[in-house]
mmCIF file of N, CA and C in Angstrom:
data_model
loop_
_atom_site.group_PDB
_atom_site.id
_atom_site.type_symbol
_atom_site.label_atom_id
_atom_site.label_comp_id
_atom_site.label_asym_id
_atom_site.label_seq_id
_atom_site.Cartn_x
_atom_site.Cartn_y
_atom_site.Cartn_z
ATOM 1 N N GLN A 14 0.831 -1.207 0.041
ATOM 2 C CA GLN A 14 -0.022 -0.029 0.018
ATOM 3 C C GLN A 14 0.877 1.322 -0.019
ATOM 4 N N VAL A 15 0.614 2.043 -0.886
ATOM 5 C CA VAL A 15 1.396 3.308 -0.990
ATOM 6 C C VAL A 15 0.949 4.305 0.160
ATOM 7 N N GLN A 16 1.948 4.827 0.841
ATOM 8 C CA GLN A 16 1.763 5.835 1.908
ATOM 9 C C GLN A 16 2.482 7.059 1.508
ATOM 10 N N LEU A 17 1.687 8.188 1.620
ATOM 11 C CA LEU A 17 2.170 9.506 1.248
ATOM 12 C C LEU A 17 2.047 10.428 2.577
ATOM 13 N N VAL A 18 3.169 11.065 2.920
ATOM 14 C CA VAL A 18 3.140 11.996 4.026
ATOM 15 C C VAL A 18 3.703 13.283 3.633
ATOM 16 N N GLU A 19 2.830 14.332 3.817
ATOM 17 C CA GLU A 19 3.208 15.713 3.410
ATOM 18 C C GLU A 19 3.801 16.467 4.547
ATOM 19 N N SER A 20 4.646 17.446 4.324
ATOM 20 C CA SER A 20 5.229 18.328 5.353
ATOM 21 C C SER A 20 5.557 19.583 4.637
ATOM 22 N N GLY A 21 5.843 20.624 5.482
ATOM 23 C CA GLY A 21 6.377 21.915 4.990
ATOM 24 C C GLY A 21 5.393 23.013 4.910
ATOM 25 N N GLY A 22 4.084 22.702 5.291
ATOM 26 C CA GLY A 22 3.154 23.716 5.286
ATOM 27 C C GLY A 22 3.443 24.718 6.413
ATOM 28 N N GLY A 23 2.655 25.814 6.408
ATOM 29 C CA GLY A 23 2.795 26.771 7.535
ATOM 30 C C GLY A 23 2.123 28.046 7.223
ATOM 31 N N SER A 24 2.413 29.165 7.952
ATOM 32 C CA SER A 24 1.839 30.428 7.758
ATOM 33 C C SER A 24 2.851 31.421 7.211
ATOM 34 N N VAL A 25 2.633 32.122 6.209
ATOM 35 C CA VAL A 25 3.520 32.999 5.633
ATOM 36 C C VAL A 25 2.765 34.338 5.136
ATOM 37 N N GLN A 26 3.456 35.377 4.985
ATOM 38 C CA GLN A 26 2.793 36.631 4.458
ATOM 39 C C GLN A 26 2.840 36.544 2.960
ATOM 40 N N ALA A 27 1.954 37.283 2.348
ATOM 41 C CA ALA A 27 1.883 37.419 0.872
ATOM 42 C C ALA A 27 3.217 37.839 0.334
ATOM 43 N N GLY A 28 3.602 37.167 -0.733
ATOM 44 C CA GLY A 28 4.866 37.345 -1.352
ATOM 45 C C GLY A 28 6.001 36.395 -0.917
ATOM 46 N N GLY A 29 5.694 35.641 0.255
ATOM 47 C CA GLY A 29 6.689 34.691 0.729
ATOM 48 C C GLY A 29 6.682 33.439 0.047
ATOM 49 N N SER A 30 7.595 32.489 0.544
ATOM 50 C CA SER A 30 7.716 31.135 -0.097
ATOM 51 C C SER A 30 7.515 30.021 0.842
ATOM 52 N N LEU A 31 7.225 28.893 0.397
ATOM 53 C CA LEU A 31 7.212 27.668 1.090
ATOM 54 C C LEU A 31 7.573 26.537 0.170
ATOM 55 N N ARG A 32 8.196 25.524 0.731
ATOM 56 C CA ARG A 32 8.451 24.295 -0.097
ATOM 57 C C ARG A 32 7.738 23.099 0.681
ATOM 58 N N LEU A 33 6.843 22.520 -0.033
ATOM 59 C CA LEU A 33 6.169 21.281 0.488
ATOM 60 C C LEU A 33 6.835 20.077 0.044
ATOM 61 N N SER A 34 6.878 19.101 0.913
ATOM 62 C CA SER A 34 7.567 17.794 0.651
ATOM 63 C C SER A 34 6.486 16.668 0.868
ATOM 64 N N CYS A 35 6.615 15.667 -0.010
ATOM 65 C CA CYS A 35 5.754 14.483 0.129
ATOM 66 C C CYS A 35 6.623 13.234 0.122
ATOM 67 N N SER A 36 6.737 12.629 1.166
ATOM 68 C CA SER A 36 7.503 11.349 1.293
ATOM 69 C C SER A 36 6.683 10.149 0.901
ATOM 70 N N ALA A 37 7.090 9.400 0.002
ATOM 71 C CA ALA A 37 6.385 8.240 -0.403
ATOM 72 C C ALA A 37 7.039 6.932 -0.042
ATOM 73 N N SER A 38 6.202 5.941 0.206
ATOM 74 C CA SER A 38 6.686 4.622 0.506
ATOM 75 C C SER A 38 5.708 3.613 0.165
ATOM 76 N N GLY A 39 6.136 2.237 0.003
ATOM 77 C CA GLY A 39 5.230 1.142 -0.175
ATOM 78 C C GLY A 39 4.714 1.024 -1.627
ATOM 79 N N TYR A 40 5.533 1.457 -2.551
ATOM 80 C CA TYR A 40 5.198 1.302 -3.967
ATOM 81 C C TYR A 40 5.118 -0.279 -4.257
ATOM 82 N N PRO A 41 4.026 -0.670 -4.924
ATOM 83 C CA PRO A 41 3.848 -2.067 -5.219
ATOM 84 C C PRO A 41 4.779 -2.464 -6.412
ATOM 85 N N TYR A 42 5.093 -1.524 -7.214
ATOM 86 C CA TYR A 42 6.025 -1.816 -8.386
ATOM 87 C C TYR A 42 6.809 -0.434 -8.556
ATOM 88 N N SER A 43 7.464 -0.467 -9.699
ATOM 89 C CA SER A 43 8.422 0.607 -9.916
ATOM 90 C C SER A 43 7.867 2.007 -9.749
ATOM 91 N N ARG A 44 8.653 2.837 -8.905
ATOM 92 C CA ARG A 44 8.093 4.295 -8.737
ATOM 93 C C ARG A 44 7.984 4.938 -9.961
ATOM 94 N N SER A 45 8.793 4.568 -10.881
ATOM 95 C CA SER A 45 8.833 5.329 -12.208
ATOM 96 C C SER A 45 7.526 5.150 -12.945
ATOM 97 N N ARG A 46 6.678 4.253 -12.557
ATOM 98 C CA ARG A 46 5.309 4.131 -13.258
ATOM 99 C C ARG A 46 4.329 5.045 -12.740
ATOM 100 N N PHE A 47 4.605 5.748 -11.651
ATOM 101 C CA PHE A 47 3.646 6.595 -10.923
ATOM 102 C C PHE A 47 3.554 7.995 -11.423
ATOM 103 N N SER A 48 2.442 8.531 -11.554
ATOM 104 C CA SER A 48 2.124 9.912 -11.667
ATOM 105 C C SER A 48 1.941 10.562 -10.314
ATOM 106 N N MET A 49 2.454 11.706 -10.086
ATOM 107 C CA MET A 49 2.400 12.366 -8.759
ATOM 108 C C MET A 49 1.881 13.738 -8.944
ATOM 109 N N GLY A 50 1.044 14.187 -7.946
ATOM 110 C CA GLY A 50 0.491 15.471 -8.067
ATOM 111 C C GLY A 50 0.218 16.145 -6.661
ATOM 112 N N TRP A 51 0.058 17.418 -6.776
ATOM 113 C CA TRP A 51 -0.244 18.266 -5.581
ATOM 114 C C TRP A 51 -1.694 18.862 -5.902
ATOM 115 N N PHE A 52 -2.433 18.783 -4.925
ATOM 116 C CA PHE A 52 -3.817 19.246 -4.968
ATOM 117 C C PHE A 52 -4.082 20.144 -3.732
ATOM 118 N N ARG A 53 -5.042 20.927 -3.789
ATOM 119 C CA ARG A 53 -5.433 21.796 -2.637
ATOM 120 C C ARG A 53 -6.955 21.941 -2.572
ATOM 121 N N GLN A 54 -7.327 22.099 -1.214
ATOM 122 C CA GLN A 54 -8.785 22.398 -1.031
ATOM 123 C C GLN A 54 -9.032 23.350 0.090
ATOM 124 N N SER A 55 -9.847 24.319 -0.145
ATOM 125 C CA SER A 55 -10.185 25.324 0.838
ATOM 126 C C SER A 55 -11.599 24.995 1.342
ATOM 127 N N PRO A 56 -11.968 25.506 2.498
ATOM 128 C CA PRO A 56 -13.302 25.200 3.089
ATOM 129 C C PRO A 56 -14.410 25.562 2.147
ATOM 130 N N GLY A 57 -15.265 24.732 1.847
ATOM 131 C CA GLY A 57 -16.405 25.074 0.980
ATOM 132 C C GLY A 57 -16.122 25.043 -0.456
ATOM 133 N N LYS A 58 -14.905 24.655 -0.822
ATOM 134 C CA LYS A 58 -14.498 24.513 -2.176
ATOM 135 C C LYS A 58 -14.157 23.104 -2.611
ATOM 136 N N GLU A 59 -14.277 22.793 -3.886
ATOM 137 C CA GLU A 59 -13.796 21.492 -4.320
ATOM 138 C C GLU A 59 -12.300 21.296 -4.373
ATOM 139 N N ARG A 60 -11.813 20.134 -4.258
ATOM 140 C CA ARG A 60 -10.407 19.929 -4.355
ATOM 141 C C ARG A 60 -9.976 20.197 -5.751
ATOM 142 N N GLU A 61 -8.798 20.929 -5.979
ATOM 143 C CA GLU A 61 -8.352 21.284 -7.229
ATOM 144 C C GLU A 61 -6.930 20.939 -7.369
ATOM 145 N N GLY A 62 -6.643 20.634 -8.700
ATOM 146 C CA GLY A 62 -5.201 20.247 -9.014
ATOM 147 C C GLY A 62 -4.378 21.533 -9.061
ATOM 148 N N VAL A 63 -3.132 21.410 -8.467
ATOM 149 C CA VAL A 63 -2.243 22.536 -8.491
ATOM 150 C C VAL A 63 -1.111 22.270 -9.457
ATOM 151 N N ALA A 64 -0.469 21.090 -9.334
ATOM 152 C CA ALA A 64 0.665 20.810 -10.205
ATOM 153 C C ALA A 64 0.865 19.194 -10.230
ATOM 154 N N ALA A 65 1.297 18.734 -11.240
ATOM 155 C CA ALA A 65 1.479 17.284 -11.333
ATOM 156 C C ALA A 65 2.672 16.944 -12.266
ATOM 157 N N ILE A 66 3.213 15.729 -11.984
ATOM 158 C CA ILE A 66 4.324 15.301 -12.856
ATOM 159 C C ILE A 66 4.048 13.878 -13.235
ATOM 160 N N ASN A 67 4.193 13.576 -14.561
ATOM 161 C CA ASN A 67 3.818 12.257 -15.027
ATOM 162 C C ASN A 67 4.976 11.283 -14.953
ATOM 163 N N SER A 68 4.753 10.092 -15.124
ATOM 164 C CA SER A 68 5.778 9.084 -15.090
ATOM 165 C C SER A 68 6.807 9.257 -16.150
ATOM 166 N N ASP A 69 6.392 10.046 -17.243
ATOM 167 C CA ASP A 69 7.379 10.259 -18.300
ATOM 168 C C ASP A 69 8.131 11.651 -18.094
ATOM 169 N N GLY A 70 7.815 12.233 -16.920
ATOM 170 C CA GLY A 70 8.511 13.532 -16.592
ATOM 171 C C GLY A 70 7.770 14.746 -17.048
ATOM 172 N N GLY A 71 6.702 14.564 -17.744
ATOM 173 C CA GLY A 71 5.869 15.763 -18.219
ATOM 174 C C GLY A 71 5.272 16.361 -16.958
ATOM 175 N N THR A 72 5.142 17.676 -17.004
ATOM 176 C CA THR A 72 4.457 18.360 -15.874
ATOM 177 C C THR A 72 3.260 19.194 -16.414
ATOM 178 N N ARG A 73 2.383 19.485 -15.465
ATOM 179 C CA ARG A 73 1.271 20.381 -15.728
ATOM 180 C C ARG A 73 0.924 21.231 -14.511
ATOM 181 N N TYR A 74 0.660 22.407 -14.724
ATOM 182 C CA TYR A 74 0.336 23.413 -13.618
ATOM 183 C C TYR A 74 -1.056 24.002 -13.918
ATOM 184 N N ALA A 75 -1.689 24.322 -12.818
ATOM 185 C CA ALA A 75 -2.828 25.115 -12.874
ATOM 186 C C ALA A 75 -2.503 26.515 -13.334
ATOM 187 N N ASN A 76 -3.356 27.155 -14.035
ATOM 188 C CA ASN A 76 -3.120 28.454 -14.587
ATOM 189 C C ASN A 76 -2.881 29.475 -13.489
ATOM 190 N N SER A 77 -3.488 29.260 -12.360
ATOM 191 C CA SER A 77 -3.386 30.171 -11.175
ATOM 192 C C SER A 77 -2.016 30.089 -10.533
ATOM 193 N N VAL A 78 -1.209 29.107 -10.825
ATOM 194 C CA VAL A 78 0.085 28.936 -10.098
ATOM 195 C C VAL A 78 1.220 28.913 -11.066
ATOM 196 N N LYS A 79 0.999 28.971 -12.422
ATOM 197 C CA LYS A 79 2.018 29.070 -13.352
ATOM 198 C C LYS A 79 3.049 30.125 -13.139
ATOM 199 N N GLY A 80 4.301 29.849 -13.196
ATOM 200 C CA GLY A 80 5.331 30.876 -12.893
ATOM 201 C C GLY A 80 5.592 31.073 -11.487
ATOM 202 N N ARG A 81 4.811 30.557 -10.541
ATOM 203 C CA ARG A 81 5.055 30.833 -9.192
ATOM 204 C C ARG A 81 5.463 29.476 -8.484
ATOM 205 N N PHE A 82 4.782 28.366 -8.868
ATOM 206 C CA PHE A 82 5.039 27.121 -8.277
ATOM 207 C C PHE A 82 5.762 26.153 -9.181
ATOM 208 N N THR A 83 6.677 25.362 -8.515
ATOM 209 C CA THR A 83 7.363 24.354 -9.346
ATOM 210 C C THR A 83 7.384 22.986 -8.716
ATOM 211 N N ILE A 84 7.005 21.990 -9.440
ATOM 212 C CA ILE A 84 6.927 20.669 -8.916
ATOM 213 C C ILE A 84 8.212 19.911 -9.368
ATOM 214 N N SER A 85 8.686 19.071 -8.423
ATOM 215 C CA SER A 85 9.897 18.380 -8.751
ATOM 216 C C SER A 85 9.978 17.062 -7.843
ATOM 217 N N GLN A 86 10.886 16.225 -8.201
ATOM 218 C CA GLN A 86 10.916 14.980 -7.424
ATOM 219 C C GLN A 86 12.335 14.420 -7.336
ATOM 220 N N ASP A 87 12.585 13.780 -6.228
ATOM 221 C CA ASP A 87 13.840 13.089 -6.015
ATOM 222 C C ASP A 87 13.561 11.668 -6.005
ATOM 223 N N ASN A 88 13.773 10.996 -7.149
ATOM 224 C CA ASN A 88 13.348 9.639 -7.193
ATOM 225 C C ASN A 88 14.240 8.765 -6.284
ATOM 226 N N ALA A 89 15.474 9.095 -6.109
ATOM 227 C CA ALA A 89 16.298 8.270 -5.170
ATOM 228 C C ALA A 89 15.772 8.259 -3.780
ATOM 229 N N LYS A 90 15.163 9.338 -3.303
ATOM 230 C CA LYS A 90 14.584 9.473 -1.988
ATOM 231 C C LYS A 90 13.102 9.219 -1.902
ATOM 232 N N ASN A 91 12.441 9.087 -3.097
ATOM 233 C CA ASN A 91 11.001 9.014 -3.166
ATOM 234 C C ASN A 91 10.316 10.182 -2.530
ATOM 235 N N ILE A 92 10.779 11.352 -2.831
ATOM 236 C CA ILE A 92 10.164 12.574 -2.322
ATOM 237 C C ILE A 92 9.718 13.459 -3.452
ATOM 238 N N LEU A 93 8.491 13.949 -3.379
ATOM 239 C CA LEU A 93 7.955 14.893 -4.256
ATOM 240 C C LEU A 93 7.969 16.247 -3.626
ATOM 241 N N TYR A 94 8.263 17.288 -4.353
ATOM 242 C CA TYR A 94 8.328 18.676 -3.851
ATOM 243 C C TYR A 94 7.396 19.651 -4.549
ATOM 244 N N LEU A 95 7.012 20.691 -3.846
ATOM 245 C CA LEU A 95 6.268 21.729 -4.491
ATOM 246 C C LEU A 95 6.879 23.087 -3.913
ATOM 247 N N GLN A 96 7.658 23.702 -4.687
ATOM 248 C CA GLN A 96 8.205 24.992 -4.395
ATOM 249 C C GLN A 96 7.172 26.074 -4.673
ATOM 250 N N MET A 97 6.773 26.858 -3.653
ATOM 251 C CA MET A 97 5.749 27.784 -3.911
ATOM 252 C C MET A 97 6.405 29.211 -3.604
ATOM 253 N N ASN A 98 6.447 30.074 -4.615
ATOM 254 C CA ASN A 98 6.902 31.398 -4.431
ATOM 255 C C ASN A 98 5.847 32.441 -4.783
ATOM 256 N N SER A 99 6.093 33.643 -4.335
ATOM 257 C CA SER A 99 5.187 34.704 -4.513
ATOM 258 C C SER A 99 3.724 34.364 -4.079
ATOM 259 N N LEU A 100 3.703 33.866 -2.959
ATOM 260 C CA LEU A 100 2.388 33.268 -2.413
ATOM 261 C C LEU A 100 1.447 34.497 -2.232
ATOM 262 N N LYS A 101 0.143 33.976 -2.481
ATOM 263 C CA LYS A 101 -0.972 34.982 -2.393
ATOM 264 C C LYS A 101 -2.011 34.517 -1.375
ATOM 265 N N PRO A 102 -2.798 35.329 -0.817
ATOM 266 C CA PRO A 102 -3.795 34.895 0.157
ATOM 267 C C PRO A 102 -4.665 33.800 -0.362
ATOM 268 N N GLU A 103 -4.990 33.902 -1.724
ATOM 269 C CA GLU A 103 -5.857 32.882 -2.328
ATOM 270 C C GLU A 103 -5.226 31.521 -2.524
ATOM 271 N N ASP A 104 -4.014 31.500 -2.168
ATOM 272 C CA ASP A 104 -3.244 30.128 -2.160
ATOM 273 C C ASP A 104 -3.510 29.396 -0.805
ATOM 274 N N THR A 105 -4.185 30.051 0.119
ATOM 275 C CA THR A 105 -4.450 29.395 1.367
ATOM 276 C C THR A 105 -5.357 28.283 1.181
ATOM 277 N N ALA A 106 -4.927 27.065 1.696
ATOM 278 C CA ALA A 106 -5.652 25.849 1.509
ATOM 279 C C ALA A 106 -4.948 24.706 2.255
ATOM 280 N N MET A 107 -5.565 23.553 2.328
ATOM 281 C CA MET A 107 -4.936 22.308 2.757
ATOM 282 C C MET A 107 -4.393 21.734 1.382
ATOM 283 N N TYR A 108 -3.071 21.411 1.444
ATOM 284 C CA TYR A 108 -2.436 20.845 0.227
ATOM 285 C C TYR A 108 -2.222 19.320 0.477
ATOM 286 N N TYR A 109 -2.575 18.673 -0.622
ATOM 287 C CA TYR A 109 -2.480 17.171 -0.554
ATOM 288 C C TYR A 109 -1.524 16.707 -1.658
ATOM 289 N N CYS A 110 -0.897 15.625 -1.422
ATOM 290 C CA CYS A 110 0.034 14.926 -2.335
ATOM 291 C C CYS A 110 -0.789 13.670 -2.773
ATOM 292 N N ALA A 111 -0.754 13.323 -4.019
ATOM 293 C CA ALA A 111 -1.419 12.186 -4.562
ATOM 294 C C ALA A 111 -0.609 11.446 -5.498
ATOM 295 N N ALA A 112 -0.897 10.102 -5.692
ATOM 296 C CA ALA A 112 -0.149 9.289 -6.549
ATOM 297 C C ALA A 112 -1.089 8.407 -7.296
ATOM 298 N N GLU A 113 -0.652 8.045 -8.500
ATOM 299 C CA GLU A 113 -1.471 7.132 -9.371
ATOM 300 C C GLU A 113 -0.523 6.280 -10.130
ATOM 301 N N GLY A 114 -0.707 4.974 -10.088
ATOM 302 C CA GLY A 114 0.189 4.000 -10.774
ATOM 303 C C GLY A 114 -0.469 3.039 -11.588
ATOM 304 N N ARG A 115 -1.820 3.020 -11.729
ATOM 305 C CA ARG A 115 -2.469 2.038 -12.456
ATOM 306 C C ARG A 115 -2.148 2.170 -13.920
ATOM 307 N N SER A 116 -2.013 3.449 -14.372
ATOM 308 C CA SER A 116 -1.910 3.568 -15.841
ATOM 309 C C SER A 116 -1.175 4.987 -15.984
ATOM 310 N N LEU A 117 -0.621 5.243 -17.219
ATOM 311 C CA LEU A 117 0.000 6.476 -17.461
ATOM 312 C C LEU A 117 -1.136 7.511 -17.686
ATOM 313 N N LEU A 118 -1.104 8.503 -16.935
ATOM 314 C CA LEU A 118 -2.143 9.548 -17.153
ATOM 315 C C LEU A 118 -1.864 10.409 -18.307
ATOM 316 N N LEU A 119 -2.996 10.683 -19.000
ATOM 317 C CA LEU A 119 -2.897 11.694 -20.109
ATOM 318 C C LEU A 119 -2.697 13.071 -19.535
ATOM 319 N N PHE A 120 -2.204 13.953 -20.337
ATOM 320 C CA PHE A 120 -1.988 15.327 -19.867
ATOM 321 C C PHE A 120 -3.279 15.899 -19.393
ATOM 322 N N SER A 121 -4.377 15.634 -19.952
ATOM 323 C CA SER A 121 -5.640 16.239 -19.613
ATOM 324 C C SER A 121 -6.128 15.676 -18.232
ATOM 325 N N GLN A 122 -5.572 14.540 -17.788
ATOM 326 C CA GLN A 122 -5.950 13.861 -16.552
ATOM 327 C C GLN A 122 -5.066 14.252 -15.383
ATOM 328 N N LEU A 123 -3.958 14.959 -15.642
ATOM 329 C CA LEU A 123 -2.962 15.110 -14.561
ATOM 330 C C LEU A 123 -3.484 15.930 -13.354
ATOM 331 N N LEU A 124 -4.397 16.862 -13.566
ATOM 332 C CA LEU A 124 -4.853 17.783 -12.486
ATOM 333 C C LEU A 124 -6.239 17.310 -12.009
ATOM 334 N N VAL A 125 -6.729 16.179 -12.413
ATOM 335 C CA VAL A 125 -8.036 15.740 -11.959
ATOM 336 C C VAL A 125 -8.012 14.802 -10.810
ATOM 337 N N PRO A 126 -8.495 15.230 -9.636
ATOM 338 C CA PRO A 126 -8.427 14.555 -8.471
ATOM 339 C C PRO A 126 -8.907 13.020 -8.586
ATOM 340 N N ASN A 127 -9.977 12.706 -9.249
ATOM 341 C CA ASN A 127 -10.526 11.420 -9.337
ATOM 342 C C ASN A 127 -9.567 10.453 -10.077
ATOM 343 N N GLU A 128 -8.625 10.951 -10.805
ATOM 344 C CA GLU A 128 -7.588 10.093 -11.439
ATOM 345 C C GLU A 128 -6.541 9.425 -10.567
ATOM 346 N N TYR A 129 -6.506 9.905 -9.331
ATOM 347 C CA TYR A 129 -5.510 9.428 -8.386
ATOM 348 C C TYR A 129 -6.061 8.578 -7.358
ATOM 349 N N ASN A 130 -5.420 7.428 -6.994
ATOM 350 C CA ASN A 130 -5.931 6.548 -6.027
ATOM 351 C C ASN A 130 -5.239 6.457 -4.791
ATOM 352 N N TYR A 131 -4.150 7.265 -4.551
ATOM 353 C CA TYR A 131 -3.396 7.289 -3.268
ATOM 354 C C TYR A 131 -3.267 8.776 -2.889
ATOM 355 N N TRP A 132 -3.558 9.023 -1.567
ATOM 356 C CA TRP A 132 -3.590 10.398 -1.053
ATOM 357 C C TRP A 132 -2.960 10.484 0.270
ATOM 358 N N GLY A 133 -2.244 11.578 0.547
ATOM 359 C CA GLY A 133 -1.787 11.894 1.878
ATOM 360 C C GLY A 133 -2.766 12.524 2.800
ATOM 361 N N GLN A 134 -2.469 12.952 3.954
ATOM 362 C CA GLN A 134 -3.372 13.525 4.890
ATOM 363 C C GLN A 134 -3.449 15.081 4.733
ATOM 364 N N GLY A 135 -2.443 15.617 4.039
ATOM 365 C CA GLY A 135 -2.456 17.078 3.762
ATOM 366 C C GLY A 135 -1.706 17.817 4.707
ATOM 367 N N THR A 136 -1.333 19.046 4.299
ATOM 368 C CA THR A 136 -0.538 20.028 5.048
ATOM 369 C C THR A 136 -1.084 21.327 4.791
ATOM 370 N N GLN A 137 -1.347 22.086 5.869
ATOM 371 C CA GLN A 137 -2.062 23.392 5.763
ATOM 372 C C GLN A 137 -1.070 24.627 5.387
ATOM 373 N N VAL A 138 -1.477 25.327 4.354
ATOM 374 C CA VAL A 138 -0.721 26.518 3.971
ATOM 375 C C VAL A 138 -1.729 27.707 4.190
ATOM 376 N N THR A 139 -1.232 28.638 4.910
ATOM 377 C CA THR A 139 -1.958 29.991 5.148
ATOM 378 C C THR A 139 -1.077 31.123 4.841
ATOM 379 N N VAL A 140 -1.746 31.953 3.912
ATOM 380 C CA VAL A 140 -1.060 33.043 3.383
ATOM 381 C C VAL A 140 -1.787 34.340 3.865
ATOM 382 N N SER A 141 -1.106 35.174 4.604
ATOM 383 C CA SER A 141 -1.832 36.391 5.084
ATOM 384 C C SER A 141 -1.429 37.645 4.265
ATOM 385 N N SER A 142 -2.439 38.516 4.147
ATOM 386 C CA SER A 142 -2.161 39.715 3.315
ATOM 387 C C SER A 142 -1.485 40.819 4.144
#
């Protein structure tokens, strides 16, 4: 069973930066077959895709974070990162790490929560103005 544990959340002022980490373990087969993503959810809102990286290395970002957030991974350590710069109050949310390994996700699927079958518990990010 894949286990995902997020860390790195916190409270920052607008314009600040945070780096989220997602430590993964328990892959049933090669880590290289998994697509990984970061999602976020605010109270009263649906969970939305923020950034994702496919098993072939392709990435996709939500328009709202393009140019500010960067997704990366350390395959040797099984850690997924999300570098968040120029944070805005509207970035405030619970951030979740997700993994999907049943099939290679299409570009159009990368930011769709329902396409992922493994989820972490989340880490809170709060950005004050």
